[in-house]
XYZ file of C-alpha atoms in Angstrom:
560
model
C -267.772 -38.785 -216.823
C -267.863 -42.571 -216.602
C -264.960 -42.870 -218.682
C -262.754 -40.660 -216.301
C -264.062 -42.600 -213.210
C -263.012 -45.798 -215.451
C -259.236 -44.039 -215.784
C -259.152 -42.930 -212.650
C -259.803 -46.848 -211.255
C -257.685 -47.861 -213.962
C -254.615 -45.167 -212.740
C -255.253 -46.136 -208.625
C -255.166 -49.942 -209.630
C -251.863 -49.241 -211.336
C -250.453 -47.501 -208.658
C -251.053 -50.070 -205.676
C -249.362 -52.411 -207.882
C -246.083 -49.849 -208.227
C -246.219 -49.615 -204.756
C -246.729 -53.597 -203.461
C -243.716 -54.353 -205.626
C -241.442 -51.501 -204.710
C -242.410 -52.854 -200.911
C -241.542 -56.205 -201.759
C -238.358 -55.514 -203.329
C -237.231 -53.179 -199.808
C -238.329 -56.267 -197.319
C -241.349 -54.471 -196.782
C -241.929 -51.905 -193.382
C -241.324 -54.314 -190.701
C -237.968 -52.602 -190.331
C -236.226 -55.296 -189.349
C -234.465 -57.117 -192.236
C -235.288 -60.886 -192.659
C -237.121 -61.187 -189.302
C -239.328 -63.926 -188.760
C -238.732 -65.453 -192.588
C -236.746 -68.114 -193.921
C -237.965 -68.099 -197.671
C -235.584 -65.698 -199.087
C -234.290 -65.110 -202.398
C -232.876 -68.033 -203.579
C -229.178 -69.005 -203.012
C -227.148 -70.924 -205.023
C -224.881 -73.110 -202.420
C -222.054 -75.598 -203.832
C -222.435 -79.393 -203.621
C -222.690 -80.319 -200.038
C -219.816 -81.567 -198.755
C -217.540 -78.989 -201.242
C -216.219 -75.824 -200.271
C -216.234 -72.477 -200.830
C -220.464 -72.836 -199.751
C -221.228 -69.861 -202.051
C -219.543 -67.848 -204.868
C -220.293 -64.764 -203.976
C -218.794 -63.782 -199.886
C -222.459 -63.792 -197.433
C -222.480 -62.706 -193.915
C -223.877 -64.276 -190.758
C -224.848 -62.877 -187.589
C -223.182 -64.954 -184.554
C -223.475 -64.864 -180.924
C -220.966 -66.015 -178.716
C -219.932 -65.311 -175.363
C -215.985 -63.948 -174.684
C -213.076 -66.211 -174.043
C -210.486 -65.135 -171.916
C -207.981 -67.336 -174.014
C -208.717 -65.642 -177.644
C -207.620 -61.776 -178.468
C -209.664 -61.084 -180.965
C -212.818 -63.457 -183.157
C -212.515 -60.790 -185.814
C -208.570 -61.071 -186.408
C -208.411 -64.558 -185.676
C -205.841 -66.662 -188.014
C -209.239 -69.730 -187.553
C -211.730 -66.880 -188.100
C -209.821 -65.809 -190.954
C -209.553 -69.195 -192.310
C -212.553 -70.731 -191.842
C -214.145 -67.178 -193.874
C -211.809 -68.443 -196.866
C -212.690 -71.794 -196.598
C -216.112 -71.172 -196.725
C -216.712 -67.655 -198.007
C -218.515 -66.857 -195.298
C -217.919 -64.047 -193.073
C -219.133 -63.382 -189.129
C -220.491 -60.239 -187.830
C -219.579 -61.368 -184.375
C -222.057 -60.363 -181.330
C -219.690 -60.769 -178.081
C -221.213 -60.718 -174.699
C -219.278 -60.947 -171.361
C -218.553 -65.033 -170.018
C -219.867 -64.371 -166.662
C -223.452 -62.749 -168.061
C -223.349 -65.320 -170.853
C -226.951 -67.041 -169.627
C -228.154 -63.474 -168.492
C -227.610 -62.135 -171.661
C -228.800 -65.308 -173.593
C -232.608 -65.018 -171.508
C -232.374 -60.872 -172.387
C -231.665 -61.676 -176.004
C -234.400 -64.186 -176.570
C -237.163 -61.929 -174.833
C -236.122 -59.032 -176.846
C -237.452 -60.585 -180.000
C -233.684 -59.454 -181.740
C -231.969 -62.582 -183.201
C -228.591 -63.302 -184.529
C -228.679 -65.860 -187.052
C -226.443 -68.280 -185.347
C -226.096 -68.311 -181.313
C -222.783 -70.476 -180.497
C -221.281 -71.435 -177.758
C -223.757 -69.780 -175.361
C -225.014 -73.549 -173.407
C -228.826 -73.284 -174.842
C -230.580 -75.460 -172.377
C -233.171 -78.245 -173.386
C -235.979 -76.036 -171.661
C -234.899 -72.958 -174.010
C -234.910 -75.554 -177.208
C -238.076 -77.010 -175.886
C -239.647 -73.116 -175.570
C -238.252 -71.063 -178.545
C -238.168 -74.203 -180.973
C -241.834 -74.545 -180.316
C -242.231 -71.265 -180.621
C -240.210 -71.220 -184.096
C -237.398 -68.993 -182.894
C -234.981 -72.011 -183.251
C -235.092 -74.383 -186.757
C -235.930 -77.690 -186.516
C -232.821 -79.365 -188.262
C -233.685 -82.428 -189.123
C -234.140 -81.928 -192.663
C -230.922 -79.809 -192.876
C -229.090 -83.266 -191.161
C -230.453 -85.612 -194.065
C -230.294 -83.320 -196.750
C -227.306 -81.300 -196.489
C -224.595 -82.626 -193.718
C -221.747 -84.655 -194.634
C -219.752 -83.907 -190.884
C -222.213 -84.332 -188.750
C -224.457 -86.648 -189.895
C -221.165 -88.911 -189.999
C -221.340 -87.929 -185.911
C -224.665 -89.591 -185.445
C -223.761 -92.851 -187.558
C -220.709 -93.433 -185.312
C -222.272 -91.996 -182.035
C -225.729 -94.427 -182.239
C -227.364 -92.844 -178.736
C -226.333 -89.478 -179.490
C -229.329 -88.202 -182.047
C -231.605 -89.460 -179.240
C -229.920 -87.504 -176.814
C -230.203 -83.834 -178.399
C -233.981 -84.919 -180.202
C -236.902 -82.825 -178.300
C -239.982 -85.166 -177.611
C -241.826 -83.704 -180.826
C -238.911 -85.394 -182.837
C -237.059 -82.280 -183.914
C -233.546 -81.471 -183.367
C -233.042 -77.579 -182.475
C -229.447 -77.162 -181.583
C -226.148 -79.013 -182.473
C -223.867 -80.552 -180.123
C -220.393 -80.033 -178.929
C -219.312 -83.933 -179.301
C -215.997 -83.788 -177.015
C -215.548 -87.251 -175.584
C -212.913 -86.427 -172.722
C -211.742 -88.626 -170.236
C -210.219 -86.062 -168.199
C -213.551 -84.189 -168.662
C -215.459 -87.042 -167.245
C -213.768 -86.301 -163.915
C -213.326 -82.580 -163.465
C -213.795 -81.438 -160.621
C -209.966 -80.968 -159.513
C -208.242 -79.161 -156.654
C -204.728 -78.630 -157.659
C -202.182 -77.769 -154.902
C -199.083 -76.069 -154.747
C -196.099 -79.221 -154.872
C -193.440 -77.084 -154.278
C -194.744 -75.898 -151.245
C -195.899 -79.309 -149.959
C -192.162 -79.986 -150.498
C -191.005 -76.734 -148.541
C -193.024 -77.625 -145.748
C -192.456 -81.512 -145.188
C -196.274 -82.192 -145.908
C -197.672 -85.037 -147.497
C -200.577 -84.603 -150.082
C -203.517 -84.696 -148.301
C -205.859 -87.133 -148.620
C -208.965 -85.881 -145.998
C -210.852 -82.996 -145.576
C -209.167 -82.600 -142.121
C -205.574 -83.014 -144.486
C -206.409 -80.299 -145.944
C -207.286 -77.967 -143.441
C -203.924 -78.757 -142.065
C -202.603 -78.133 -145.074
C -203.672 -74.671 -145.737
C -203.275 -73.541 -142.391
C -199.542 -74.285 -142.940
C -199.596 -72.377 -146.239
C -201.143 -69.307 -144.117
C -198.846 -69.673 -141.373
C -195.225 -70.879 -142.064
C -194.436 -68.965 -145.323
C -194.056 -71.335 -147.729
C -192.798 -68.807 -150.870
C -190.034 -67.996 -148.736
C -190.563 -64.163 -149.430
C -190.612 -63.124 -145.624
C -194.093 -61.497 -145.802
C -197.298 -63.380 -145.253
C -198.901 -63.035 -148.369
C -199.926 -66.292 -149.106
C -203.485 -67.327 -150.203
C -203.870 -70.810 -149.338
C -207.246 -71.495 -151.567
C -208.823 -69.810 -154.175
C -211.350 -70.057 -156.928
C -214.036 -68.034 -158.484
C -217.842 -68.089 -158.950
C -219.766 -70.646 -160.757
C -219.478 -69.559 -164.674
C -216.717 -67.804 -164.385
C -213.787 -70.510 -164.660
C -214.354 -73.733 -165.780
C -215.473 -75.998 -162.447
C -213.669 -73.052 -160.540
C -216.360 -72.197 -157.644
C -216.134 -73.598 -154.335
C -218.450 -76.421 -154.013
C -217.691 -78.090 -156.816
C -214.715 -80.243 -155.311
C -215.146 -79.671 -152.183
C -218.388 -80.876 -151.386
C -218.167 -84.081 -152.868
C -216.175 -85.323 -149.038
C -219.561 -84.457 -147.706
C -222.242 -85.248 -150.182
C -222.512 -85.854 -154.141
C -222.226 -82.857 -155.806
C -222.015 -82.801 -159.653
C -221.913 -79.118 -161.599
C -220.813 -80.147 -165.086
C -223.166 -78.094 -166.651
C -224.981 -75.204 -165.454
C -228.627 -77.129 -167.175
C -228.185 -80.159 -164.708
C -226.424 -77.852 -161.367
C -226.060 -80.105 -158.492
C -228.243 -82.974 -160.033
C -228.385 -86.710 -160.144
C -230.600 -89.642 -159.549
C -229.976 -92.065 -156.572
C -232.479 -95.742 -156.824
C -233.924 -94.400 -159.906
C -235.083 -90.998 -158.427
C -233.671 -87.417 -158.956
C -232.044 -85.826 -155.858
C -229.890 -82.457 -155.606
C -227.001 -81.786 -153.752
C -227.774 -78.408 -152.183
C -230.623 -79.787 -149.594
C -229.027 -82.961 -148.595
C -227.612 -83.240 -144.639
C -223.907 -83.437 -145.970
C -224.381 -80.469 -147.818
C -224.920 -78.559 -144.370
C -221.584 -80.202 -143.323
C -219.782 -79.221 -145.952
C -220.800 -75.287 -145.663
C -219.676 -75.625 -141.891
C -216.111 -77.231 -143.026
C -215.855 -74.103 -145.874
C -217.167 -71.362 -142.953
C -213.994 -72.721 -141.113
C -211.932 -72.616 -143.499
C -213.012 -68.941 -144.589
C -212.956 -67.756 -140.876
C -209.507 -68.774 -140.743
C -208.447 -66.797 -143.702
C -207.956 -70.126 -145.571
C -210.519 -69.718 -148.731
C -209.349 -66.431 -151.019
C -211.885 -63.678 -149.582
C -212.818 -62.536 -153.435
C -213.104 -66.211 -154.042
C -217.291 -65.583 -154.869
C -216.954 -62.245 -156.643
C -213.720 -62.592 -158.995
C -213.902 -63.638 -162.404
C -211.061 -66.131 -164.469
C -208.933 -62.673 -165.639
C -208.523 -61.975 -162.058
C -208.060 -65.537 -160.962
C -205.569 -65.873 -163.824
C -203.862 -63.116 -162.843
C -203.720 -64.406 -159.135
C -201.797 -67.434 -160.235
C -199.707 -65.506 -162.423
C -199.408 -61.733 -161.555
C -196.988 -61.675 -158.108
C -192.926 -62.585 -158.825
C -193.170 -64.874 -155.976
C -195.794 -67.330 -156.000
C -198.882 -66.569 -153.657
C -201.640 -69.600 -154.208
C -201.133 -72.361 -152.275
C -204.118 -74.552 -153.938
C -206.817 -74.002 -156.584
C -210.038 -75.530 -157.638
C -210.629 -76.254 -161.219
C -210.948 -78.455 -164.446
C -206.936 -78.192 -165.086
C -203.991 -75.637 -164.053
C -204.956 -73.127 -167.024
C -207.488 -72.158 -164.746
C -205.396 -70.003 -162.565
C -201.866 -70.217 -164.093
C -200.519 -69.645 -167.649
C -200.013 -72.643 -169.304
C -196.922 -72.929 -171.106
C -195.860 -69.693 -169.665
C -192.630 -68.308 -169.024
C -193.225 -68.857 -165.383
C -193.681 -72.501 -165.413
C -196.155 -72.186 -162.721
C -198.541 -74.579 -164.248
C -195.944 -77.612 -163.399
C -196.028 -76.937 -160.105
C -199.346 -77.504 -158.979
C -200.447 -81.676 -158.089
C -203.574 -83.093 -158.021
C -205.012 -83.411 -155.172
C -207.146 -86.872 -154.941
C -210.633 -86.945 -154.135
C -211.155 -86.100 -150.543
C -212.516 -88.107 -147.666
C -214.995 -86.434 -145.390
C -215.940 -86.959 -141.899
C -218.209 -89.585 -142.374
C -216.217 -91.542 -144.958
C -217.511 -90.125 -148.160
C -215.352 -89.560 -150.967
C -216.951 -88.845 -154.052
C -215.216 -88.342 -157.718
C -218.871 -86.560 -159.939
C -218.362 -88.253 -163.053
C -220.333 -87.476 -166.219
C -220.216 -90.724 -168.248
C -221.394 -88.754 -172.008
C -219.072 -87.006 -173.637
C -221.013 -84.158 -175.246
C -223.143 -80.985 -174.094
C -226.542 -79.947 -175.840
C -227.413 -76.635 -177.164
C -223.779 -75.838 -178.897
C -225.338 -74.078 -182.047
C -229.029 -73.044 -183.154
C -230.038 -71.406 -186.373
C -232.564 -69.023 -185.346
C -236.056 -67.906 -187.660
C -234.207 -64.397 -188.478
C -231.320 -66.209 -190.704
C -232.089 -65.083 -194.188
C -230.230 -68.304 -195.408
C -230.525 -71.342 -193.214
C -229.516 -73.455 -194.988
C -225.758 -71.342 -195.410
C -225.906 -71.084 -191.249
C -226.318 -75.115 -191.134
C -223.203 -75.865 -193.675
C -221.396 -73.249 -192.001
C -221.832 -75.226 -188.774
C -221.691 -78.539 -190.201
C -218.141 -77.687 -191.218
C -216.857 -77.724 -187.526
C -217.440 -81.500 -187.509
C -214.684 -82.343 -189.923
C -211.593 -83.890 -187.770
C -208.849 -81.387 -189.023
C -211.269 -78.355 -188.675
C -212.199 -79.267 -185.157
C -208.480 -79.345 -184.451
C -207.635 -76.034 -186.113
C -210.325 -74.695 -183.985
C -209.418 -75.847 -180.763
C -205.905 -76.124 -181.358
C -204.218 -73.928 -184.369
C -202.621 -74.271 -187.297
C -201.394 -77.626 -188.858
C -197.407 -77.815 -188.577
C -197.620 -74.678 -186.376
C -199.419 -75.331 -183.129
C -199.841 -79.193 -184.277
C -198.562 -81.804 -186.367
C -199.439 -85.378 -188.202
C -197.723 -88.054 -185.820
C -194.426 -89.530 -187.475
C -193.659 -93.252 -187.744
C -193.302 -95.083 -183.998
C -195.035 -92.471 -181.731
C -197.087 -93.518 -179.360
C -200.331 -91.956 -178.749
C -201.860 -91.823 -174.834
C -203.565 -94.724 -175.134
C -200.523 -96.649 -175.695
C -201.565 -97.025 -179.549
C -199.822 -95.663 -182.566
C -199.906 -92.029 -182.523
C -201.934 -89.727 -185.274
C -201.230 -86.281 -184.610
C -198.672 -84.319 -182.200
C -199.353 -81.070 -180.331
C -196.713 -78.292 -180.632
C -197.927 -76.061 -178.518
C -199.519 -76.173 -174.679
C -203.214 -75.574 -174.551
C -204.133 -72.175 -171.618
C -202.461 -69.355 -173.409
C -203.653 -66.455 -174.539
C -203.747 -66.346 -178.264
C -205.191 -65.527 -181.518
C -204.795 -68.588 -183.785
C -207.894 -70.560 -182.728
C -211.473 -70.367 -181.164
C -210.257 -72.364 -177.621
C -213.770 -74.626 -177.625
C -215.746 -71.545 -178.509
C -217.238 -73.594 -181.584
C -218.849 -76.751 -182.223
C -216.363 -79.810 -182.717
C -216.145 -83.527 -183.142
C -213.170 -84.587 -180.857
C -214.017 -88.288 -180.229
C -212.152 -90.337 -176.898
C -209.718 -92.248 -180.246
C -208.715 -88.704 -181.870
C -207.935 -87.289 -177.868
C -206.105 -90.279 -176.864
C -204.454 -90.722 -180.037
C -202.286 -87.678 -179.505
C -198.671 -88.345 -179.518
C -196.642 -88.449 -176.297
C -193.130 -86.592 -176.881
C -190.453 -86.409 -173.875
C -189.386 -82.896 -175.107
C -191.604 -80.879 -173.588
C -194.393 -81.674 -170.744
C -197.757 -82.461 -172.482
C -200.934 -81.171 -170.361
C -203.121 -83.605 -171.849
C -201.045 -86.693 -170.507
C -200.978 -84.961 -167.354
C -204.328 -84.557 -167.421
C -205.034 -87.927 -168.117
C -202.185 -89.724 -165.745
C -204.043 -87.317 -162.233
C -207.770 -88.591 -163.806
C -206.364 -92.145 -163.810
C -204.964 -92.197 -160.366
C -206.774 -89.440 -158.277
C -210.043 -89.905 -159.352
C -211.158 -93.151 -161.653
C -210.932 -95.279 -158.381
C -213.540 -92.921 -156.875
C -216.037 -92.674 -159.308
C -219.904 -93.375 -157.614
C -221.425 -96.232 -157.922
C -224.466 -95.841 -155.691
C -225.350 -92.111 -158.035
C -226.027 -91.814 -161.388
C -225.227 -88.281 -163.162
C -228.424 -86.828 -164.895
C -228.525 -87.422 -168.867
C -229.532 -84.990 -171.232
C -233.510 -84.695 -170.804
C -235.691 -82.783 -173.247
C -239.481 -81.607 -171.875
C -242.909 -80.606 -172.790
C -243.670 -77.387 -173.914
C -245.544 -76.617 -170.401
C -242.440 -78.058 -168.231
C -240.058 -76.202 -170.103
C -241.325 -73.119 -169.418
C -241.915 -73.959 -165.971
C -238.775 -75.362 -165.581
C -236.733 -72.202 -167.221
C -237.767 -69.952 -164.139
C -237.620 -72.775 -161.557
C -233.832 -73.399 -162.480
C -232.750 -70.322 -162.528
C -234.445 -68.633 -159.685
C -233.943 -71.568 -157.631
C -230.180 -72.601 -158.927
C -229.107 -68.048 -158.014
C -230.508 -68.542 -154.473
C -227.944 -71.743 -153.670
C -225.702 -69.845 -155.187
C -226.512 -66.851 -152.901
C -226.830 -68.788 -149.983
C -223.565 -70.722 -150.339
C -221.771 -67.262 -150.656
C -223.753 -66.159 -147.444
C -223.060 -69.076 -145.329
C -219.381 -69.861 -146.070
C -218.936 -65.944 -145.287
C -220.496 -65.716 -141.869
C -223.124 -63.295 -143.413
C -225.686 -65.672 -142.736
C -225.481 -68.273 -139.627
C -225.463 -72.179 -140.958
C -226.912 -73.415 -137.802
C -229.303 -70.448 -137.001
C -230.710 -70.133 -140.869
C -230.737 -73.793 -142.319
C -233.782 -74.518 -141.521
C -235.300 -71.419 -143.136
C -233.216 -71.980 -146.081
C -234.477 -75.313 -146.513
C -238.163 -74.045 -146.482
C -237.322 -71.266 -148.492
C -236.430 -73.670 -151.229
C -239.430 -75.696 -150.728
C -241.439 -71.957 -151.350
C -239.678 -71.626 -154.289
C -241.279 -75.208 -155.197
C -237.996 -77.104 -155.180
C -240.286 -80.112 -155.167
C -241.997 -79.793 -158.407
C -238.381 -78.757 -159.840
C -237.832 -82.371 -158.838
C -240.845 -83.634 -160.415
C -240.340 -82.168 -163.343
C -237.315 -84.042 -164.003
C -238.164 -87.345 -162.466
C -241.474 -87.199 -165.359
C -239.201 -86.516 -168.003
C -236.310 -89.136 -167.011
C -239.117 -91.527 -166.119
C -240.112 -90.876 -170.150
C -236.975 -91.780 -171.209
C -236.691 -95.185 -170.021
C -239.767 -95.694 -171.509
């Protein structure tokens, strides 16, 4: 009898063994394959620096929000290149621009990670929360150990590692290093030249200009097509086009205004303390010079609900011209560029308005880089695959085959004697005009290195008109002499576990009520004069003040 208990021990023992190994070898019954682990089987990755990263083809999960300007991730000639470069290939998650930060917040409270989000503007509070949480890698060991691209970044850039480091030390998320200087100014209105030139009218120069301006493009038929179907200003909603929504221009006449990024909306510091745009007196003023122009059929009536297909196809769609004037970052916005149509030529910078009172701002963002490009999240089975993969984008020629195209297709090496923007010797040419829709690169959707030498250094060709020197000849004339110098734009600002998480729901809750209320007022849906005051209080309910606080503690830090 003992003896059979001592087998049947013996057999049990035995078969809990059979079955904690055939568990392990299945990923166990979580269900959810490499979730929450990093330690996984052991991969063999090439000498950093050296390419293909693995012998064998691996696949990586990657979020990224849509681009109007790319057909296809999954056919792309980059996508297709970049897999053969590296041996890598994406199982792409796409989610819709316009719900980009929606479906961001939605993703991370769902517990169901990609390995790689890109491209989807991670904010310092949501690096702060889900690094802390260890949703997002640290990287810092990945930097020193395995980059050859970007650590090269951070030698050359020296105040950029402090820039994207969280207070604990750790870097979460990689940067999109794109030192611009027409990006530095972009808050544009572009207006119709050709219709300036119908009409006899000078570009205007005042907010009362313009309201001439557009009320002439309303009124005196201007495309010459008999029918009064112009729209004399249009737009579309914050997120939607790049610096496309109302305010961003226009209320800079009135008060400073800068909306570069959607993690610093309306922010800036004035005598070393942090102010917003959307409760200031001149902000009042310049929803009552909007209202007036909306009453009067001046502002496009869909100019809060469209999104940047249907604003493209604004500028683009009708045989005869029908937009008078445009905001946004360049003409791509709302016309083709390098289209068949031409209609991206015809639209002029118009300088930095004067208001009422004599101000006149140009919102100028002195860095050169956004935060939160690219994390590497705890459900990557192979980390350290997902950083190299990334790293990769940093290399010069990769961040121009991403942005750009193919070498001696959509660009070209600079030949001997060209002269590059900046007046110095040229080292590459473009071949092709950035805005159209295509399949042979990303358009920005990935990280890059494009420093302010490699921009400028682009050749300048009298063949064909070059957006870029366009770009750069409005910034230089419309808009450097009006750059602030009694405002400072808000710098990258990292924050405690405790004010991050505080901070995610103030900025957004607080951030989709101006929003709201800038729709509502410029409308006539609500009365500027009749509800400001219970605006403003409703903002101090939603504890606009410690919103304030929280950033003046953390900028306060920094300078320490």
């Amino acid at each position: 009898m003992k003896g059979q208990v001592r087998f049947s021990r013996a057999l049990l023992m035995m078969l809990i063994a059979i079955m904690l190994v055939v568990s392990a070898c299945s990923g166990g019954s979580s269900g959810k394959e490499g979730a929450g682990s990093t330690s996984s089987e052991p991969l063999e990755l090439s000498e950093k620096g050296t390419f293909p990263l693995v012998k064998e083809k691996m696949t990586l999960k990657v979020m990224i929000p849509s681009n109007s300007l790319v057909e296809n991730f999954e056919t792309n000639e980059f996508t297709k290149w970049y897999e053969e470069k590296t041996n890598v290939h994406v199982e792409w998650i796409i989610v819709p621009q316009q719900s980009a930060s929606e479906k961001l917040n939605l993703m991370l409270a769902s517990g169901d990670y990609p390995d790689v989000i890109m491209g989807m503007g991670v904010t310092a509070a949501q690096q702060m929360i889900y690094g802390k949480q260890g949703v997002f890698l640290p990287l810092n060991d990945y930097i020193d150990q395995s980059s050859v691209n970007f650590k090269k970044v951070l030698e050359e850039r020296e105040n950029l590692k402090a820039s994207i480091s969280a207070p604990d030390g750790n870097i979460y998320a990689l940067p999109e290093v794109n030192e611009c200087y027409h990006c530095s100014m972009a808050q544009k209105l572009w207006i119709n030249q050709d219709w300036l030139d119908a009409l006899g009218l000078e570009m205007p120069k005042t907010t009362d200009e313009l309201y001439q301006v557009l009320k002439a493009f309303k009124e005196k038929d201007p495309n010459g097509n008999g029918k009064a179907d112009e729209i004399p200003l249009s737009g579309a909603p914050q997120g939607s086009g790049w610096l496309s929504s109302i305010d961003a221009f226009l209320m800079n006449a009135f008060t400073y205004n800068p909306v570069f990024s959607t993690s610093r909306n309306h922010m800036y510091t004035k005598d070393g303390k942090v102010q917003v745009a959307y409760n200031q007196p001149g902000w009042k003023e310049g929803l009552l010079y909007m209202r007036k122009l909306y009453s009067e059929g001046l502002i496009d009536p869909q100019i809060f609900t469209q999104d940047s297909d249907q604003l493209l196809k604004l500028g683009e769609g009708a045989d005869t011209p029908v937009l008078g004037a445009a905001v946004g970052g360049h003409t791509g916005v709302f016309t083709q560029i390098g289209g068949e149509s031409g209609r991206w030529l015809d639209y002029a910078a118009v300088p930095a308005l004067k208001g009422p009172d004599g101000t006149q701002y140009a919102a100028y963002d002195p860095y050169g880089f956004s935060i939160g490009k690219v994390v590497i999240t705890k459900n990557a089975k192979h980390p350290e695959l997902a950083f190299r993969w990334a790293d990769g984008f940093y290399d010069e020629e990769t961040s121009l085959r991403t942005t750009i195209g193919r070498p001696d297709q959509e660009w070209r090496e600079a030949k001997e004697g060209e002269i590059g923007i900046n007046g110095e010797p040229a080292k590459w040419a473009k071949l092709v005009e950035y805005g159209q829709i295509q399949n042979v690169h990303w358009e920005q959707t990935g990280p890059t290195y494009r420093s302010n030498e490699l921009r400028l250094s682009q050749a300048v060709t009298d063949d064909k008109p070059n957006l870029e020197v366009l770009l750069y000849q409005a910034t230089k004339n419309n808009y450097e002499p009006y750059k602030p110098k009694d405002v400072t734009f808000l710098p990258s600002l990292f924050f405690t576990e405790e004010q991050a998480s505080e901070l995610s729901d103030l900025m957004k809750t607080i951030n989709d009520y101006v929003d709201q209320m800038t729709a509502s007022f410029v409308t006539g849906e609500s009365d500027i004069d009749r509800d400001w005051d219970n605006y403003l209080k409703t903002l101090e309910g939603m504890n606009l003040a410690r919103l304030l606080q929280i950033h003046q503690e953390a900028i306060d830090q920094r300078k320490e």
